[in-house]
Amino acid sequence: MAMAADAESPAPPAGEAAAGDTGGGDIVVSARKRKENLVDTPLAISAYSGDTLTARGVPDIHQLDTIVPSLTVTNFGAGNVSDATLFIRGIGTADHLILTDPGVGVYVDGVYLGRSMGANLDLTNIDHVEVLRGPQGTLSGRNTLGGAVNVVTREPNDSEHYEFFGSLGTRLRATAGFYGNVPITDTLSMSLTGSFDHRNGIGKFVNLPGESTGVGQIDKFGGRLALKWQPSSKVSFLLAVDGSDGHYGLSPMKNVVINPNGFSGLQASDLPVNENDNGTENYQLAKTSSRDLGVSLTSTIKFDDHLSLKIIGSERYSAYSGGLDDDDSAIAFSEYPETGYARQYTAEGALNGEYGRFDFVTGIYFFSERGDANQPNYVYLGSPGDFYVYQNTRSWAYYAHGGFQITRDLKLSGGLRYTDDHKNAYAYIACCLAPGATRTNNWNAVTWDVALDYKIRRDLAAYATIQRGYESGGYPARPYGGAATFIAYNPTYATNYEIGLKGRLGHVLRFSSALFYTQYKDLALQYSQTTADGYLTITANAGRSRTWGVEFEGNLDLTKVFSISTSMSYNNAKITQVDQGVIGIVAGDIPQHTPRWTVAVGPQARVPLASGSILTARVDTSFRSSMYGQSSNNGWNYIKPRYLTNFDLSLEIPKRGLTVSVYGKNIFNEVYDTARIDQYDAGFIEVIRSNDRSEFGVRVRKTF
């Protein structure tokens, strides 16, 4: 997806309270469906501008976890690099199929994206991004059990402005794009952006003669058109259309043979010699793709100085192709070429009011989605098969949230949300679930939150909050065990207890900190088993878990020239109860993709030159401790720690509207695992690997 452009902007000046530097300045966020200063928001929330993300080497959702505390992002789904599977504070769903829902919600301008496939959004062309940690069950609703990511684009305005940007780098990286904002009349304005991104792959398909696509290759186009009509000061309409078309090489992966006597018969000698290469002999799996198209209309009516109404309607369509050759070799053991699509409609009306010491927002929300996943010619144990799943989802929600200013410095806020979900699912598997089975289920949930925040002074606040959230029920993604395993699981609930302190200490430190404890009930545990019929994935409400931890983000402005940005999180997560019958997972295991520590440090020097130009030098280093690729904590699922370092050296020439940058990403060429799939009975571990190898290049931006 392409967003409203700000692609090659330099970092904000040190000490500037822009919406890209998490801290206690006048940073404006919209996490609670109204614009408010970050210091006034009793939530654990990070906010970064598009400028800051570019300077810190974060071009997309995948790389957000290098700077955001308690966030882990993988590209597990169907070998497709457009997938983004998010985990926050130990909660997320490591599956992309239509029968499952994400545990962390992703939104673009208030529109929820129901699928992880295609969610690896381009973040270089945005106004800012907000990452909310902890259950967001009241205002965001379903499937925000771990938290939510809000991507906010720039609206058209009445100022004529043009930008052109591009970059050239190693691995034949080439990007190009433009952004234009034009006032058409006194009441109508338009913005248009377009972008292209190419990068060669990291390896070859050694058993596919003539295949020109490289492993992990990227070719992507995107664009966005926005029209804003404001016939009066009290009424506005914003129409936005966006689309992207991506063609990729299969995500990097490798296999580790752990049981040469497994029933796959796979031996180490069957695997590619170079771990960057792929050994599939199936041409359908070399290339993957994603296509996304969306339209939204946002209508805002301001009745008076106290009351306003916002209505958002949207339609989105996404389609993908991908799949995995599980054995990564020329033997026809386990191959799953796959296509899928999802079409969704959303509508929301929110009434905002502010009367003296009381403010509120109340609204109604509707979500409808249908989609499928199709593997019409997969191969398992050398035999062809047919797999198809379909799901239709409808969800209604009603919510109300309010705040009361008890004293000048003390405020109490809270809210309720009622959600009703209806799902109808169908699964067909030729070997073991024929002629197919249909399941229909309804779930409803009441979620809530309450918060007390106290202004110690204008730019420093403390808060305490309790939040209740839930993740919708669903169905096992791969019911190869037949009708008996195609059974619905119920929603998972979370209650989060949190205290925080955020703001500014003197003129040097801007910071945000949180201490939290979260309990998860009816935990939907996903566990897998390689069987004689296929890769069986079972999901059941078979456990409980808890997570406690601490998070910190800060910006240290040591001088007018030199500053340091930091973030840190510690997560102590544990599955505390596991029911009988669950395979591999035991009480005491750590939830998948939950590192205990994350740390990021970014020193920056911004030096004004005599000519009026500005030279900015920045280095960003991030650390993620070890974690497990699945919630069954055996040694085969262990993922080693990750260390990444980026640099950015930019010269901004304001008189010419020109910025030239030299950059390096992952400069020490760290190769790390993003996911692991335990197939011990088959004899191997499937390892999904990183696609962001070292890259060095030059970036240019010109504004008019």
XYZ file of C-alpha atoms in Angstrom:
704
model
C 0.000 0.000 0.000
C 1.300 3.468 -0.808
C 0.598 6.256 1.634
C 0.552 10.050 1.342
C 4.155 10.851 0.685
C 6.912 12.091 2.920
C 9.397 9.525 1.830
C 12.840 10.997 2.034
C 12.384 13.643 4.694
C 15.184 14.296 7.158
C 14.781 13.668 10.860
C 13.137 16.399 12.967
C 15.474 18.807 14.697
C 16.750 17.784 18.085
C 14.317 18.994 20.694
C 11.466 19.509 18.245
C 8.168 18.122 19.547
C 7.028 16.623 16.275
C 4.653 13.695 16.062
C 7.573 11.434 15.492
C 9.519 11.625 18.729
C 7.883 9.731 21.540
C 8.016 11.789 24.683
C 6.273 14.486 26.628
C 6.213 17.416 24.230
C 3.215 18.567 22.241
C 3.016 15.319 20.295
C -0.495 14.914 18.889
C -2.019 11.435 18.578
C -5.501 10.131 17.779
C -5.433 6.802 19.627
C -8.685 7.595 21.471
C -10.596 8.835 18.391
C -9.811 12.468 19.138
C -6.689 14.533 18.699
C -4.872 14.968 21.996
C -1.360 15.416 23.283
C 0.552 12.237 23.952
C 1.157 13.288 27.547
C -2.644 13.443 28.069
C -3.227 9.890 26.806
C -3.288 7.263 29.617
C -1.943 4.516 27.372
C 1.390 2.918 26.521
C 1.779 4.423 23.065
C 4.657 5.163 20.697
C 4.418 7.760 17.928
C 6.847 8.318 15.046
C 6.687 10.627 12.049
C 7.478 9.473 8.546
C 10.605 11.667 8.731
C 11.861 9.877 11.827
C 11.148 6.415 10.432
C 13.102 7.173 7.270
C 16.105 8.473 9.199
C 16.073 5.434 11.497
C 15.937 2.899 8.650
C 12.338 1.767 9.170
C 10.733 1.628 5.706
C 7.836 -0.708 6.527
C 5.868 -2.487 9.257
C 8.433 -5.325 9.376
C 11.137 -3.018 10.703
C 9.001 -1.302 13.356
C 10.112 -3.862 15.914
C 13.646 -2.459 15.775
C 12.498 0.691 17.627
C 9.148 -0.063 19.344
C 9.228 -1.722 22.791
C 7.518 -5.121 23.234
C 6.785 -5.463 19.494
C 7.840 -8.411 17.318
C 7.025 -8.637 13.594
C 7.504 -11.708 11.392
C 6.793 -12.446 7.720
C 5.634 -15.994 8.280
C 2.644 -16.190 5.928
C 2.795 -18.286 2.744
C 6.400 -17.383 1.988
C 5.190 -13.917 0.983
C 7.183 -10.844 2.058
C 4.007 -8.704 2.033
C 2.783 -10.551 5.134
C 3.219 -8.891 8.533
C 2.406 -10.950 11.611
C 2.568 -8.803 14.745
C 3.060 -9.753 18.398
C 2.863 -7.311 21.313
C 3.548 -8.311 24.905
C 3.333 -12.019 24.108
C 0.136 -11.946 22.047
C -0.281 -12.489 18.311
C -1.396 -15.085 15.761
C 1.252 -16.811 13.642
C -1.050 -17.654 10.757
C -2.393 -15.869 7.708
C -5.240 -18.161 6.603
C -8.748 -16.710 6.427
C -9.932 -18.941 9.292
C -7.711 -17.103 11.785
C -7.632 -13.518 13.062
C -4.652 -11.401 14.083
C -4.054 -10.642 17.754
C -2.750 -7.135 16.988
C -4.913 -4.806 14.911
C -3.572 -2.690 12.032
C -5.456 0.457 10.967
C -4.963 2.987 8.172
C -6.709 6.314 8.765
C -9.180 4.590 11.058
C -9.883 1.662 8.704
C -9.167 -1.781 10.155
C -7.205 -4.243 7.979
C -8.573 -7.708 8.659
C -5.710 -9.742 7.157
C -2.006 -10.020 7.925
C -1.286 -10.745 4.253
C -0.568 -7.384 2.660
C -0.211 -5.699 6.064
C 3.512 -4.988 5.578
C 2.664 -1.384 4.785
C 5.132 1.113 3.369
C 5.863 3.617 6.154
C 8.039 6.030 4.210
C 5.086 7.963 2.772
C 3.026 8.761 5.858
C 2.355 11.517 8.361
C 2.960 9.344 11.419
C 2.374 5.931 12.954
C 1.085 5.133 16.444
C 1.709 1.829 18.225
C -0.634 1.115 21.150
C 0.445 -1.595 23.565
C -1.961 -3.606 25.686
C -5.621 -4.587 25.034
C -7.552 -1.910 23.131
C -10.966 -3.512 23.514
C -13.084 -0.384 24.034
C -12.300 1.993 21.190
C -10.463 -0.323 18.780
C -12.490 -3.436 19.553
C -12.019 -7.008 18.430
C -8.634 -8.530 17.622
C -6.583 -5.897 19.448
C -5.762 -8.195 22.353
C -2.051 -7.392 22.196
C -2.438 -3.849 20.918
C -2.907 -1.878 17.713
C -0.932 -0.043 15.028
C -2.483 3.130 13.587
C -1.000 4.419 10.327
C -2.021 8.023 9.642
C -1.543 9.561 6.202
C -1.307 13.239 5.301
C -4.550 14.889 4.273
C -4.746 17.179 1.245
C -4.523 20.872 2.130
C -4.668 24.295 0.469
C -0.906 24.587 -0.089
C 0.597 23.657 -3.462
C 3.507 21.314 -2.890
C 5.471 18.714 -4.885
C 8.108 16.153 -3.937
C 10.234 13.728 -5.933
C 12.357 11.116 -4.220
C 14.428 8.087 -5.049
C 17.305 5.901 -3.958
C 19.936 3.564 -5.367
C 21.636 0.901 -3.295
C 23.339 -2.445 -3.168
C 21.515 -5.617 -4.256
C 20.298 -3.364 -7.104
C 17.954 -1.523 -4.777
C 16.124 1.166 -6.748
C 13.214 3.220 -5.466
C 11.403 6.153 -7.007
C 8.332 8.130 -6.122
C 6.484 11.409 -6.174
C 3.987 13.333 -4.108
C 1.869 16.259 -5.138
C -0.631 18.384 -3.239
C -2.757 20.786 -5.272
C -5.586 23.127 -4.211
C -8.136 22.844 -7.020
C -10.616 25.422 -5.708
C -11.069 27.305 -2.454
C -12.907 24.284 -1.021
C -11.379 21.336 -2.889
C -7.821 20.011 -2.676
C -6.099 16.894 -3.965
C -2.993 14.874 -3.189
C -1.464 12.151 -5.321
C 1.426 9.831 -4.598
C 3.093 6.999 -6.463
C 6.055 4.777 -5.700
C 8.163 1.951 -7.068
C 10.527 -0.351 -5.193
C 12.890 -2.966 -6.620
C 15.534 -5.043 -4.926
C 17.269 -8.198 -6.104
C 16.998 -11.423 -4.178
C 19.587 -12.932 -1.863
C 19.818 -16.368 -3.487
C 18.808 -18.652 -6.354
C 16.313 -21.447 -6.932
C 18.922 -24.107 -7.590
C 16.491 -26.787 -8.820
C 14.537 -24.499 -11.171
C 16.556 -24.056 -14.395
C 15.803 -20.760 -16.107
C 14.054 -19.164 -13.111
C 15.055 -15.492 -13.132
C 13.363 -14.429 -9.887
C 15.656 -14.429 -6.870
C 14.864 -15.629 -3.363
C 13.324 -12.692 -1.490
C 13.282 -10.417 -4.549
C 11.007 -7.362 -4.378
C 9.156 -5.559 -7.187
C 6.349 -3.353 -5.940
C 4.261 -0.458 -7.255
C 1.883 1.630 -5.180
C -0.212 4.759 -5.337
C -2.745 6.815 -3.444
C -5.190 9.532 -4.489
C -6.960 11.687 -1.907
C -9.579 14.401 -2.425
C -10.742 16.682 0.365
C -13.838 18.842 -0.055
C -14.635 21.343 2.665
C -17.744 23.278 1.580
C -17.844 25.076 4.934
C -15.844 25.364 8.131
C -18.137 22.784 9.743
C -18.341 20.101 7.055
C -15.641 18.140 5.234
C -15.411 15.016 3.092
C -12.217 13.054 2.471
C -12.189 10.460 -0.320
C -9.108 8.240 -0.584
C -8.237 5.492 -3.059
C -5.066 3.448 -2.684
C -3.586 0.416 -4.360
C -0.446 -1.660 -4.554
C 0.785 -4.472 -6.758
C 3.730 -6.545 -5.600
C 5.659 -9.407 -7.169
C 8.274 -11.154 -5.067
C 10.550 -14.107 -4.786
C 9.711 -16.718 -2.170
C 10.804 -15.610 1.306
C 14.219 -16.853 2.441
C 14.094 -20.137 4.330
C 16.262 -23.090 5.161
C 15.804 -26.507 6.723
C 17.681 -28.234 9.491
C 17.543 -32.044 9.403
C 17.129 -33.239 13.004
C 15.806 -36.745 12.446
C 17.219 -38.514 9.358
C 14.804 -41.383 10.032
C 11.731 -39.136 9.851
C 9.036 -40.209 7.429
C 9.938 -37.454 4.936
C 13.219 -39.246 4.209
C 14.940 -35.846 3.992
C 18.720 -35.921 4.386
C 21.121 -33.022 4.837
C 22.635 -33.841 1.437
C 19.250 -33.057 -0.194
C 19.399 -29.399 0.885
C 21.046 -26.492 -0.986
C 24.718 -26.010 -0.144
C 24.261 -22.228 0.107
C 21.707 -21.457 2.832
C 20.557 -18.372 0.890
C 19.419 -20.584 -1.995
C 16.133 -22.465 -2.169
C 15.818 -26.108 -3.175
C 12.226 -26.362 -4.399
C 11.599 -28.059 -7.737
C 8.105 -26.512 -8.026
C 8.009 -23.462 -10.315
C 4.703 -22.327 -8.785
C 6.486 -21.605 -5.513
C 9.326 -19.431 -6.811
C 7.147 -16.368 -7.340
C 4.718 -14.835 -4.867
C 2.473 -11.811 -5.255
C 0.102 -9.496 -3.455
C -2.453 -7.025 -4.701
C -4.376 -4.562 -2.549
C -7.022 -2.008 -3.441
C -8.984 0.178 -1.065
C -11.368 3.107 -1.025
C -12.619 5.076 1.951
C -14.836 8.084 2.560
C -14.535 10.060 5.771
C -17.279 12.595 6.485
C -16.924 15.059 9.344
C -19.696 17.326 10.605
C -19.023 19.893 13.304
C -22.377 20.865 14.830
C -20.883 23.513 17.121
C -17.797 24.094 19.228
C -18.719 21.149 21.466
C -20.165 18.383 19.292
C -18.989 16.681 16.088
C -19.749 13.541 14.098
C -17.323 11.473 12.026
C -18.481 8.726 9.656
C -15.983 6.414 7.929
C -17.011 3.941 5.248
C -14.554 1.719 3.400
C -14.136 -1.230 1.083
C -10.891 -3.171 0.694
C -9.830 -6.071 -1.490
C -6.632 -8.071 -1.198
C -5.354 -11.105 -3.076
C -2.140 -13.064 -2.831
C -0.239 -16.039 -4.144
C 2.485 -17.881 -2.317
C 3.170 -21.093 -0.494
C 6.039 -23.122 0.898
C 8.057 -26.141 -0.100
C 8.420 -27.433 3.436
C 11.281 -29.801 2.665
C 13.297 -27.178 0.705
C 14.543 -29.832 -1.697
C 13.890 -31.586 -4.990
C 11.993 -34.416 -3.305
C 8.212 -34.115 -3.600
C 7.414 -34.512 0.079
C 5.506 -31.410 1.182
C 4.645 -28.577 -1.237
C 1.778 -26.106 -0.838
C 1.271 -23.578 -3.656
C -1.507 -21.294 -2.440
C -3.764 -18.448 -3.514
C -6.238 -16.488 -1.462
C -8.306 -13.340 -1.285
C -10.278 -11.247 1.180
C -12.889 -8.557 0.599
C -14.021 -6.426 3.505
C -16.469 -3.610 4.196
C -16.409 -1.382 7.250
C -18.589 1.439 8.491
C -18.269 3.482 11.650
C -20.020 6.502 13.077
C -18.504 8.268 16.079
C -20.062 11.182 17.964
C -17.522 13.314 19.842
C -18.510 15.797 22.527
C -16.793 18.108 24.970
C -18.805 20.050 27.552
C -16.870 21.726 30.296
C -15.155 19.106 32.416
C -16.829 16.209 30.564
C -15.862 14.736 27.198
C -17.112 11.647 25.416
C -17.128 9.602 22.241
C -19.828 7.091 21.380
C -20.347 5.132 18.216
C -21.421 2.127 16.223
C -19.152 -0.083 14.118
C -19.786 -2.676 11.406
C -17.304 -5.076 9.803
C -17.969 -7.610 7.051
C -15.400 -9.870 5.415
C -15.375 -12.861 3.133
C -12.400 -14.674 1.728
C -10.705 -17.977 1.021
C -7.437 -19.865 0.810
C -6.957 -22.399 -1.952
C -4.305 -25.095 -2.460
C -5.774 -27.059 -5.389
C -2.622 -28.991 -6.273
C -0.541 -29.360 -3.153
C 1.771 -32.348 -2.796
C 2.201 -34.398 0.370
C 4.161 -37.646 0.689
C 4.529 -37.550 -3.082
C 0.756 -37.571 -3.702
C -1.350 -34.661 -5.004
C -4.073 -33.184 -2.833
C -6.735 -30.491 -2.750
C -7.292 -28.047 0.119
C -9.841 -25.216 0.288
C -11.192 -23.071 3.136
C -13.680 -20.197 3.044
C -15.060 -17.886 5.700
C -17.702 -15.173 5.937
C -17.556 -12.857 8.957
C -19.944 -10.178 10.183
C -19.387 -8.124 13.297
C -21.344 -5.326 14.992
C -20.154 -3.219 17.891
C -21.483 -0.393 20.036
C -19.240 1.650 22.287
C -19.172 4.643 24.600
C -16.188 6.244 26.259
C -16.025 9.316 28.456
C -13.795 11.362 30.695
C -14.462 13.663 33.641
C -12.014 16.284 34.887
C -12.347 15.818 38.659
C -9.915 18.615 39.429
C -7.652 20.741 37.274
C -4.995 18.021 37.394
C -6.933 14.778 37.974
C -9.074 13.070 35.329
C -11.125 9.874 35.386
C -12.027 8.158 32.107
C -13.528 4.867 31.033
C -15.727 3.108 28.546
C -17.658 0.033 27.463
C -17.981 -1.835 24.178
C -20.363 -4.600 23.158
C -19.376 -6.724 20.149
C -21.340 -9.417 18.343
C -19.449 -11.676 15.917
C -20.926 -14.136 13.437
C -18.756 -16.524 11.403
C -19.627 -19.080 8.774
C -16.753 -21.298 7.628
C -16.294 -24.124 5.141
C -13.373 -26.529 4.761
C -12.653 -29.173 2.141
C -9.603 -31.452 2.077
C -9.672 -34.260 -0.472
C -7.800 -36.729 1.705
C -9.655 -36.361 4.950
C -12.463 -33.798 4.941
C -14.603 -34.605 1.919
C -17.135 -33.684 0.654
C -16.457 -30.801 3.061
C -17.844 -29.424 6.292
C -19.534 -26.172 7.280
C -19.430 -24.538 10.686
C -21.438 -21.560 11.967
C -20.829 -19.810 15.269
C -21.776 -16.635 17.109
C -19.837 -14.935 19.871
C -20.386 -11.748 21.820
C -18.218 -9.921 24.294
C -18.255 -6.910 26.590
C -14.924 -5.117 26.868
C -14.080 -2.074 28.933
C -11.398 0.175 30.319
C -10.990 2.622 33.182
C -8.138 5.071 33.700
C -7.055 7.722 36.148
C -4.448 10.235 35.049
C -2.846 12.975 37.070
C -1.018 16.010 35.690
C 1.999 16.534 37.922
C 2.634 19.632 35.852
C 1.734 20.719 32.335
C 4.344 18.530 30.656
C 4.497 15.597 33.091
C 1.716 13.120 33.881
C 1.162 9.824 35.681
C -1.617 7.351 34.960
C -3.134 4.077 36.107
C -5.411 2.000 33.893
C -7.213 -1.325 33.679
C -8.124 -2.587 30.198
C -10.220 -5.534 29.088
C -9.864 -6.859 25.546
C -10.625 -9.910 23.465
C -9.667 -11.758 20.312
C -12.523 -13.264 18.318
C -13.169 -16.980 18.187
C -12.414 -18.907 15.021
C -11.499 -22.233 13.473
C -8.355 -24.370 13.124
C -6.454 -23.272 10.032
C -5.570 -26.750 8.689
C -8.021 -29.445 9.856
C -6.198 -32.407 8.297
C -7.542 -34.572 11.121
C -11.000 -34.523 9.541
C -14.330 -33.184 10.782
C -13.417 -33.991 14.383
C -10.643 -31.381 14.266
C -12.700 -28.722 12.445
C -14.136 -27.383 15.687
C -14.513 -23.736 16.654
C -12.482 -22.229 19.445
C -13.883 -19.427 21.595
C -12.563 -15.898 22.156
C -9.498 -15.211 24.271
C -9.833 -12.513 26.930
C -7.168 -10.314 28.484
C -7.177 -7.994 31.483
C -4.292 -5.538 31.703
C -3.233 -3.588 34.800
C -0.857 -0.737 34.051
C 0.741 2.341 35.563
C 2.799 4.849 33.651
C 4.723 8.093 33.787
C 5.347 10.249 30.721
C 6.410 13.756 29.888
C 9.427 16.001 30.133
C 12.114 16.393 32.774
C 13.681 19.790 32.331
C 14.731 20.703 28.813
C 16.809 17.568 28.371
C 14.683 14.414 28.647
C 11.359 13.583 27.023
C 10.164 10.119 27.937
C 7.337 7.618 28.306
C 7.377 4.631 30.676
C 4.965 1.876 31.696
C 4.797 -1.013 34.154
C 2.154 -3.639 33.348
C 0.699 -6.991 34.340
C -1.636 -8.826 31.929
C -3.684 -11.993 32.460
C -4.997 -14.020 29.517
C -7.973 -16.343 29.938
C -9.233 -19.034 27.536
C -5.954 -18.672 25.672
C -6.317 -19.971 22.107
C -3.240 -22.173 21.861
C -2.164 -23.108 18.351
C -0.184 -26.312 18.064
C 0.741 -28.435 15.077
C 1.525 -32.019 14.226
C 2.858 -33.597 11.053
C 0.552 -36.530 10.301
C 0.155 -39.118 7.570
C -2.432 -36.847 5.905
C -0.758 -33.464 6.224
C 0.352 -30.651 8.479
C -2.426 -30.566 11.076
C -2.930 -27.237 12.866
C -5.150 -27.328 15.938
C -6.336 -24.260 17.835
C -8.142 -24.708 21.138
C -8.956 -22.704 24.261
C -6.590 -24.828 26.250
C -4.697 -22.533 28.535
C -4.000 -19.387 30.495
C -0.999 -17.105 30.488
C 0.319 -13.974 32.109
C 2.832 -11.322 31.155
C 4.394 -8.614 33.263
C 6.974 -6.139 32.194
C 8.326 -2.640 31.922
C 8.734 -0.334 28.910
C 10.639 2.893 28.423
C 11.160 5.323 25.557
C 13.104 8.535 25.738
C 14.751 11.337 23.819
C 17.756 12.924 25.467
C 18.530 16.372 24.035
C 22.042 16.884 25.377
C 22.781 20.013 23.339
C 21.162 21.928 20.503
C 23.156 19.690 18.170
C 23.392 16.287 19.825
C 20.547 14.004 20.957
C 19.987 10.330 21.757
C 16.762 8.363 21.287
C 16.277 5.194 23.319
C 13.714 2.477 23.922
C 13.682 -0.614 26.110
C 11.260 -3.338 27.110
C 11.372 -6.302 29.464
C 8.643 -8.946 29.104
C 8.302 -11.825 31.553
C 5.712 -13.968 29.774
C 4.640 -17.446 30.747
C 1.906 -19.927 29.883
C 0.562 -20.782 33.334
C -1.980 -23.489 32.517
C -2.304 -26.040 29.711
C -5.198 -28.478 29.395
C -4.697 -32.155 28.732
C -4.404 -33.186 25.084
C -2.320 -30.229 23.928
C 0.722 -31.497 22.028
C 4.143 -30.067 22.833
C 3.120 -27.060 24.970
C 3.426 -27.281 28.752
C 2.891 -24.912 31.651
C 5.930 -22.686 32.026
C 6.543 -22.317 28.282
C 7.079 -18.811 26.921
C 4.530 -17.666 24.282
C 5.922 -17.638 20.759
C 7.738 -14.574 19.412
C 8.087 -12.993 22.849
C 11.662 -11.898 23.534
C 12.425 -11.022 27.127
C 14.449 -7.928 26.202
C 14.394 -5.349 23.422
C 16.731 -2.347 23.397
C 17.241 0.419 20.828
C 19.708 3.323 20.960
C 20.055 6.066 18.358
C 22.546 8.940 18.774
C 22.101 11.846 16.361
C 24.073 15.011 15.564
C 22.288 17.768 13.647
C 24.716 20.525 12.671
C 23.637 23.836 11.049
C 26.218 24.999 8.499
C 27.218 28.553 7.646
C 25.640 28.192 4.213
C 22.232 27.583 5.779
C 22.365 23.866 5.055
C 21.962 21.244 7.779
C 24.129 18.152 8.160
C 22.593 15.277 10.134
C 24.432 12.111 11.159
C 22.622 9.280 12.888
C 23.356 5.698 13.981
C 20.648 3.301 15.202
C 21.398 0.038 16.973
C 18.768 -2.424 18.164
C 18.913 -5.624 20.178
C 16.283 -8.341 20.550
C 16.946 -11.200 22.951
C 16.260 -14.844 22.152
C 12.722 -16.164 21.761
C 10.851 -19.229 20.532
C 9.277 -19.617 17.097
C 6.443 -21.655 18.602
C 4.938 -21.845 22.068
C 6.343 -25.352 22.491
C 9.729 -24.378 23.918
C 11.954 -27.179 22.659
C 15.437 -26.460 21.387
C 14.392 -26.793 17.748
C 12.107 -23.746 18.052
C 14.750 -21.554 19.682
C 15.508 -18.287 17.856
C 18.829 -16.631 18.657
C 19.210 -12.959 19.659
C 19.294 -10.307 16.943
C 21.604 -7.273 16.647
C 20.995 -4.678 13.907
C 22.777 -1.412 13.125
C 21.794 1.301 10.626
C 23.314 4.679 9.792
C 22.072 7.751 7.961
C 24.116 10.790 6.872
C 21.990 13.559 5.336
C 22.687 16.998 3.916
C 19.616 19.218 3.760
C 19.819 22.318 1.534
C 16.621 24.275 2.338
C 17.295 27.013 -0.248
C 17.088 24.403 -2.992
C 14.514 22.123 -1.376
C 17.050 19.331 -1.681
C 18.116 16.570 0.714
C 20.854 14.069 -0.162
C 21.518 11.105 2.122
C 23.971 8.243 2.350
C 22.573 5.310 4.279
C 23.404 1.847 5.487
C 20.942 -0.753 6.754
C 21.939 -3.833 8.726
C 25.520 -2.815 8.068
C 27.031 -5.923 9.687
C 24.813 -8.199 7.547
C 23.075 -9.891 10.460
C 21.174 -12.988 9.262
C 18.484 -14.035 11.710
C 15.446 -16.279 11.971
C 11.962 -14.754 11.923
C 9.995 -17.991 12.489
C 10.500 -21.712 13.028
C 8.164 -24.627 12.249
C 8.806 -27.834 14.163
C 8.274 -30.892 11.945
C 10.222 -33.378 14.047
C 8.160 -36.411 13.003
C 8.910 -35.586 9.373
C 12.568 -35.219 10.286
C 13.336 -31.501 10.001
C 12.830 -27.969 11.272
C 11.634 -25.359 8.785
C 13.313 -21.997 9.390
C 11.940 -18.737 7.920
C 14.837 -16.292 7.633
C 15.311 -12.545 7.442
C 15.140 -10.735 4.115
C 16.750 -7.451 5.216
C 20.416 -8.210 4.528
C 22.991 -5.425 4.515
C 22.290 -2.556 2.146
C 24.200 0.645 1.391
C 23.016 3.417 -0.859
C 22.208 7.027 -1.694
C 18.826 8.690 -1.248
C 17.670 11.979 -2.796
C 14.605 14.118 -2.159
C 13.593 17.287 -3.989
C 10.694 19.540 -3.008
C 9.040 22.386 -4.903
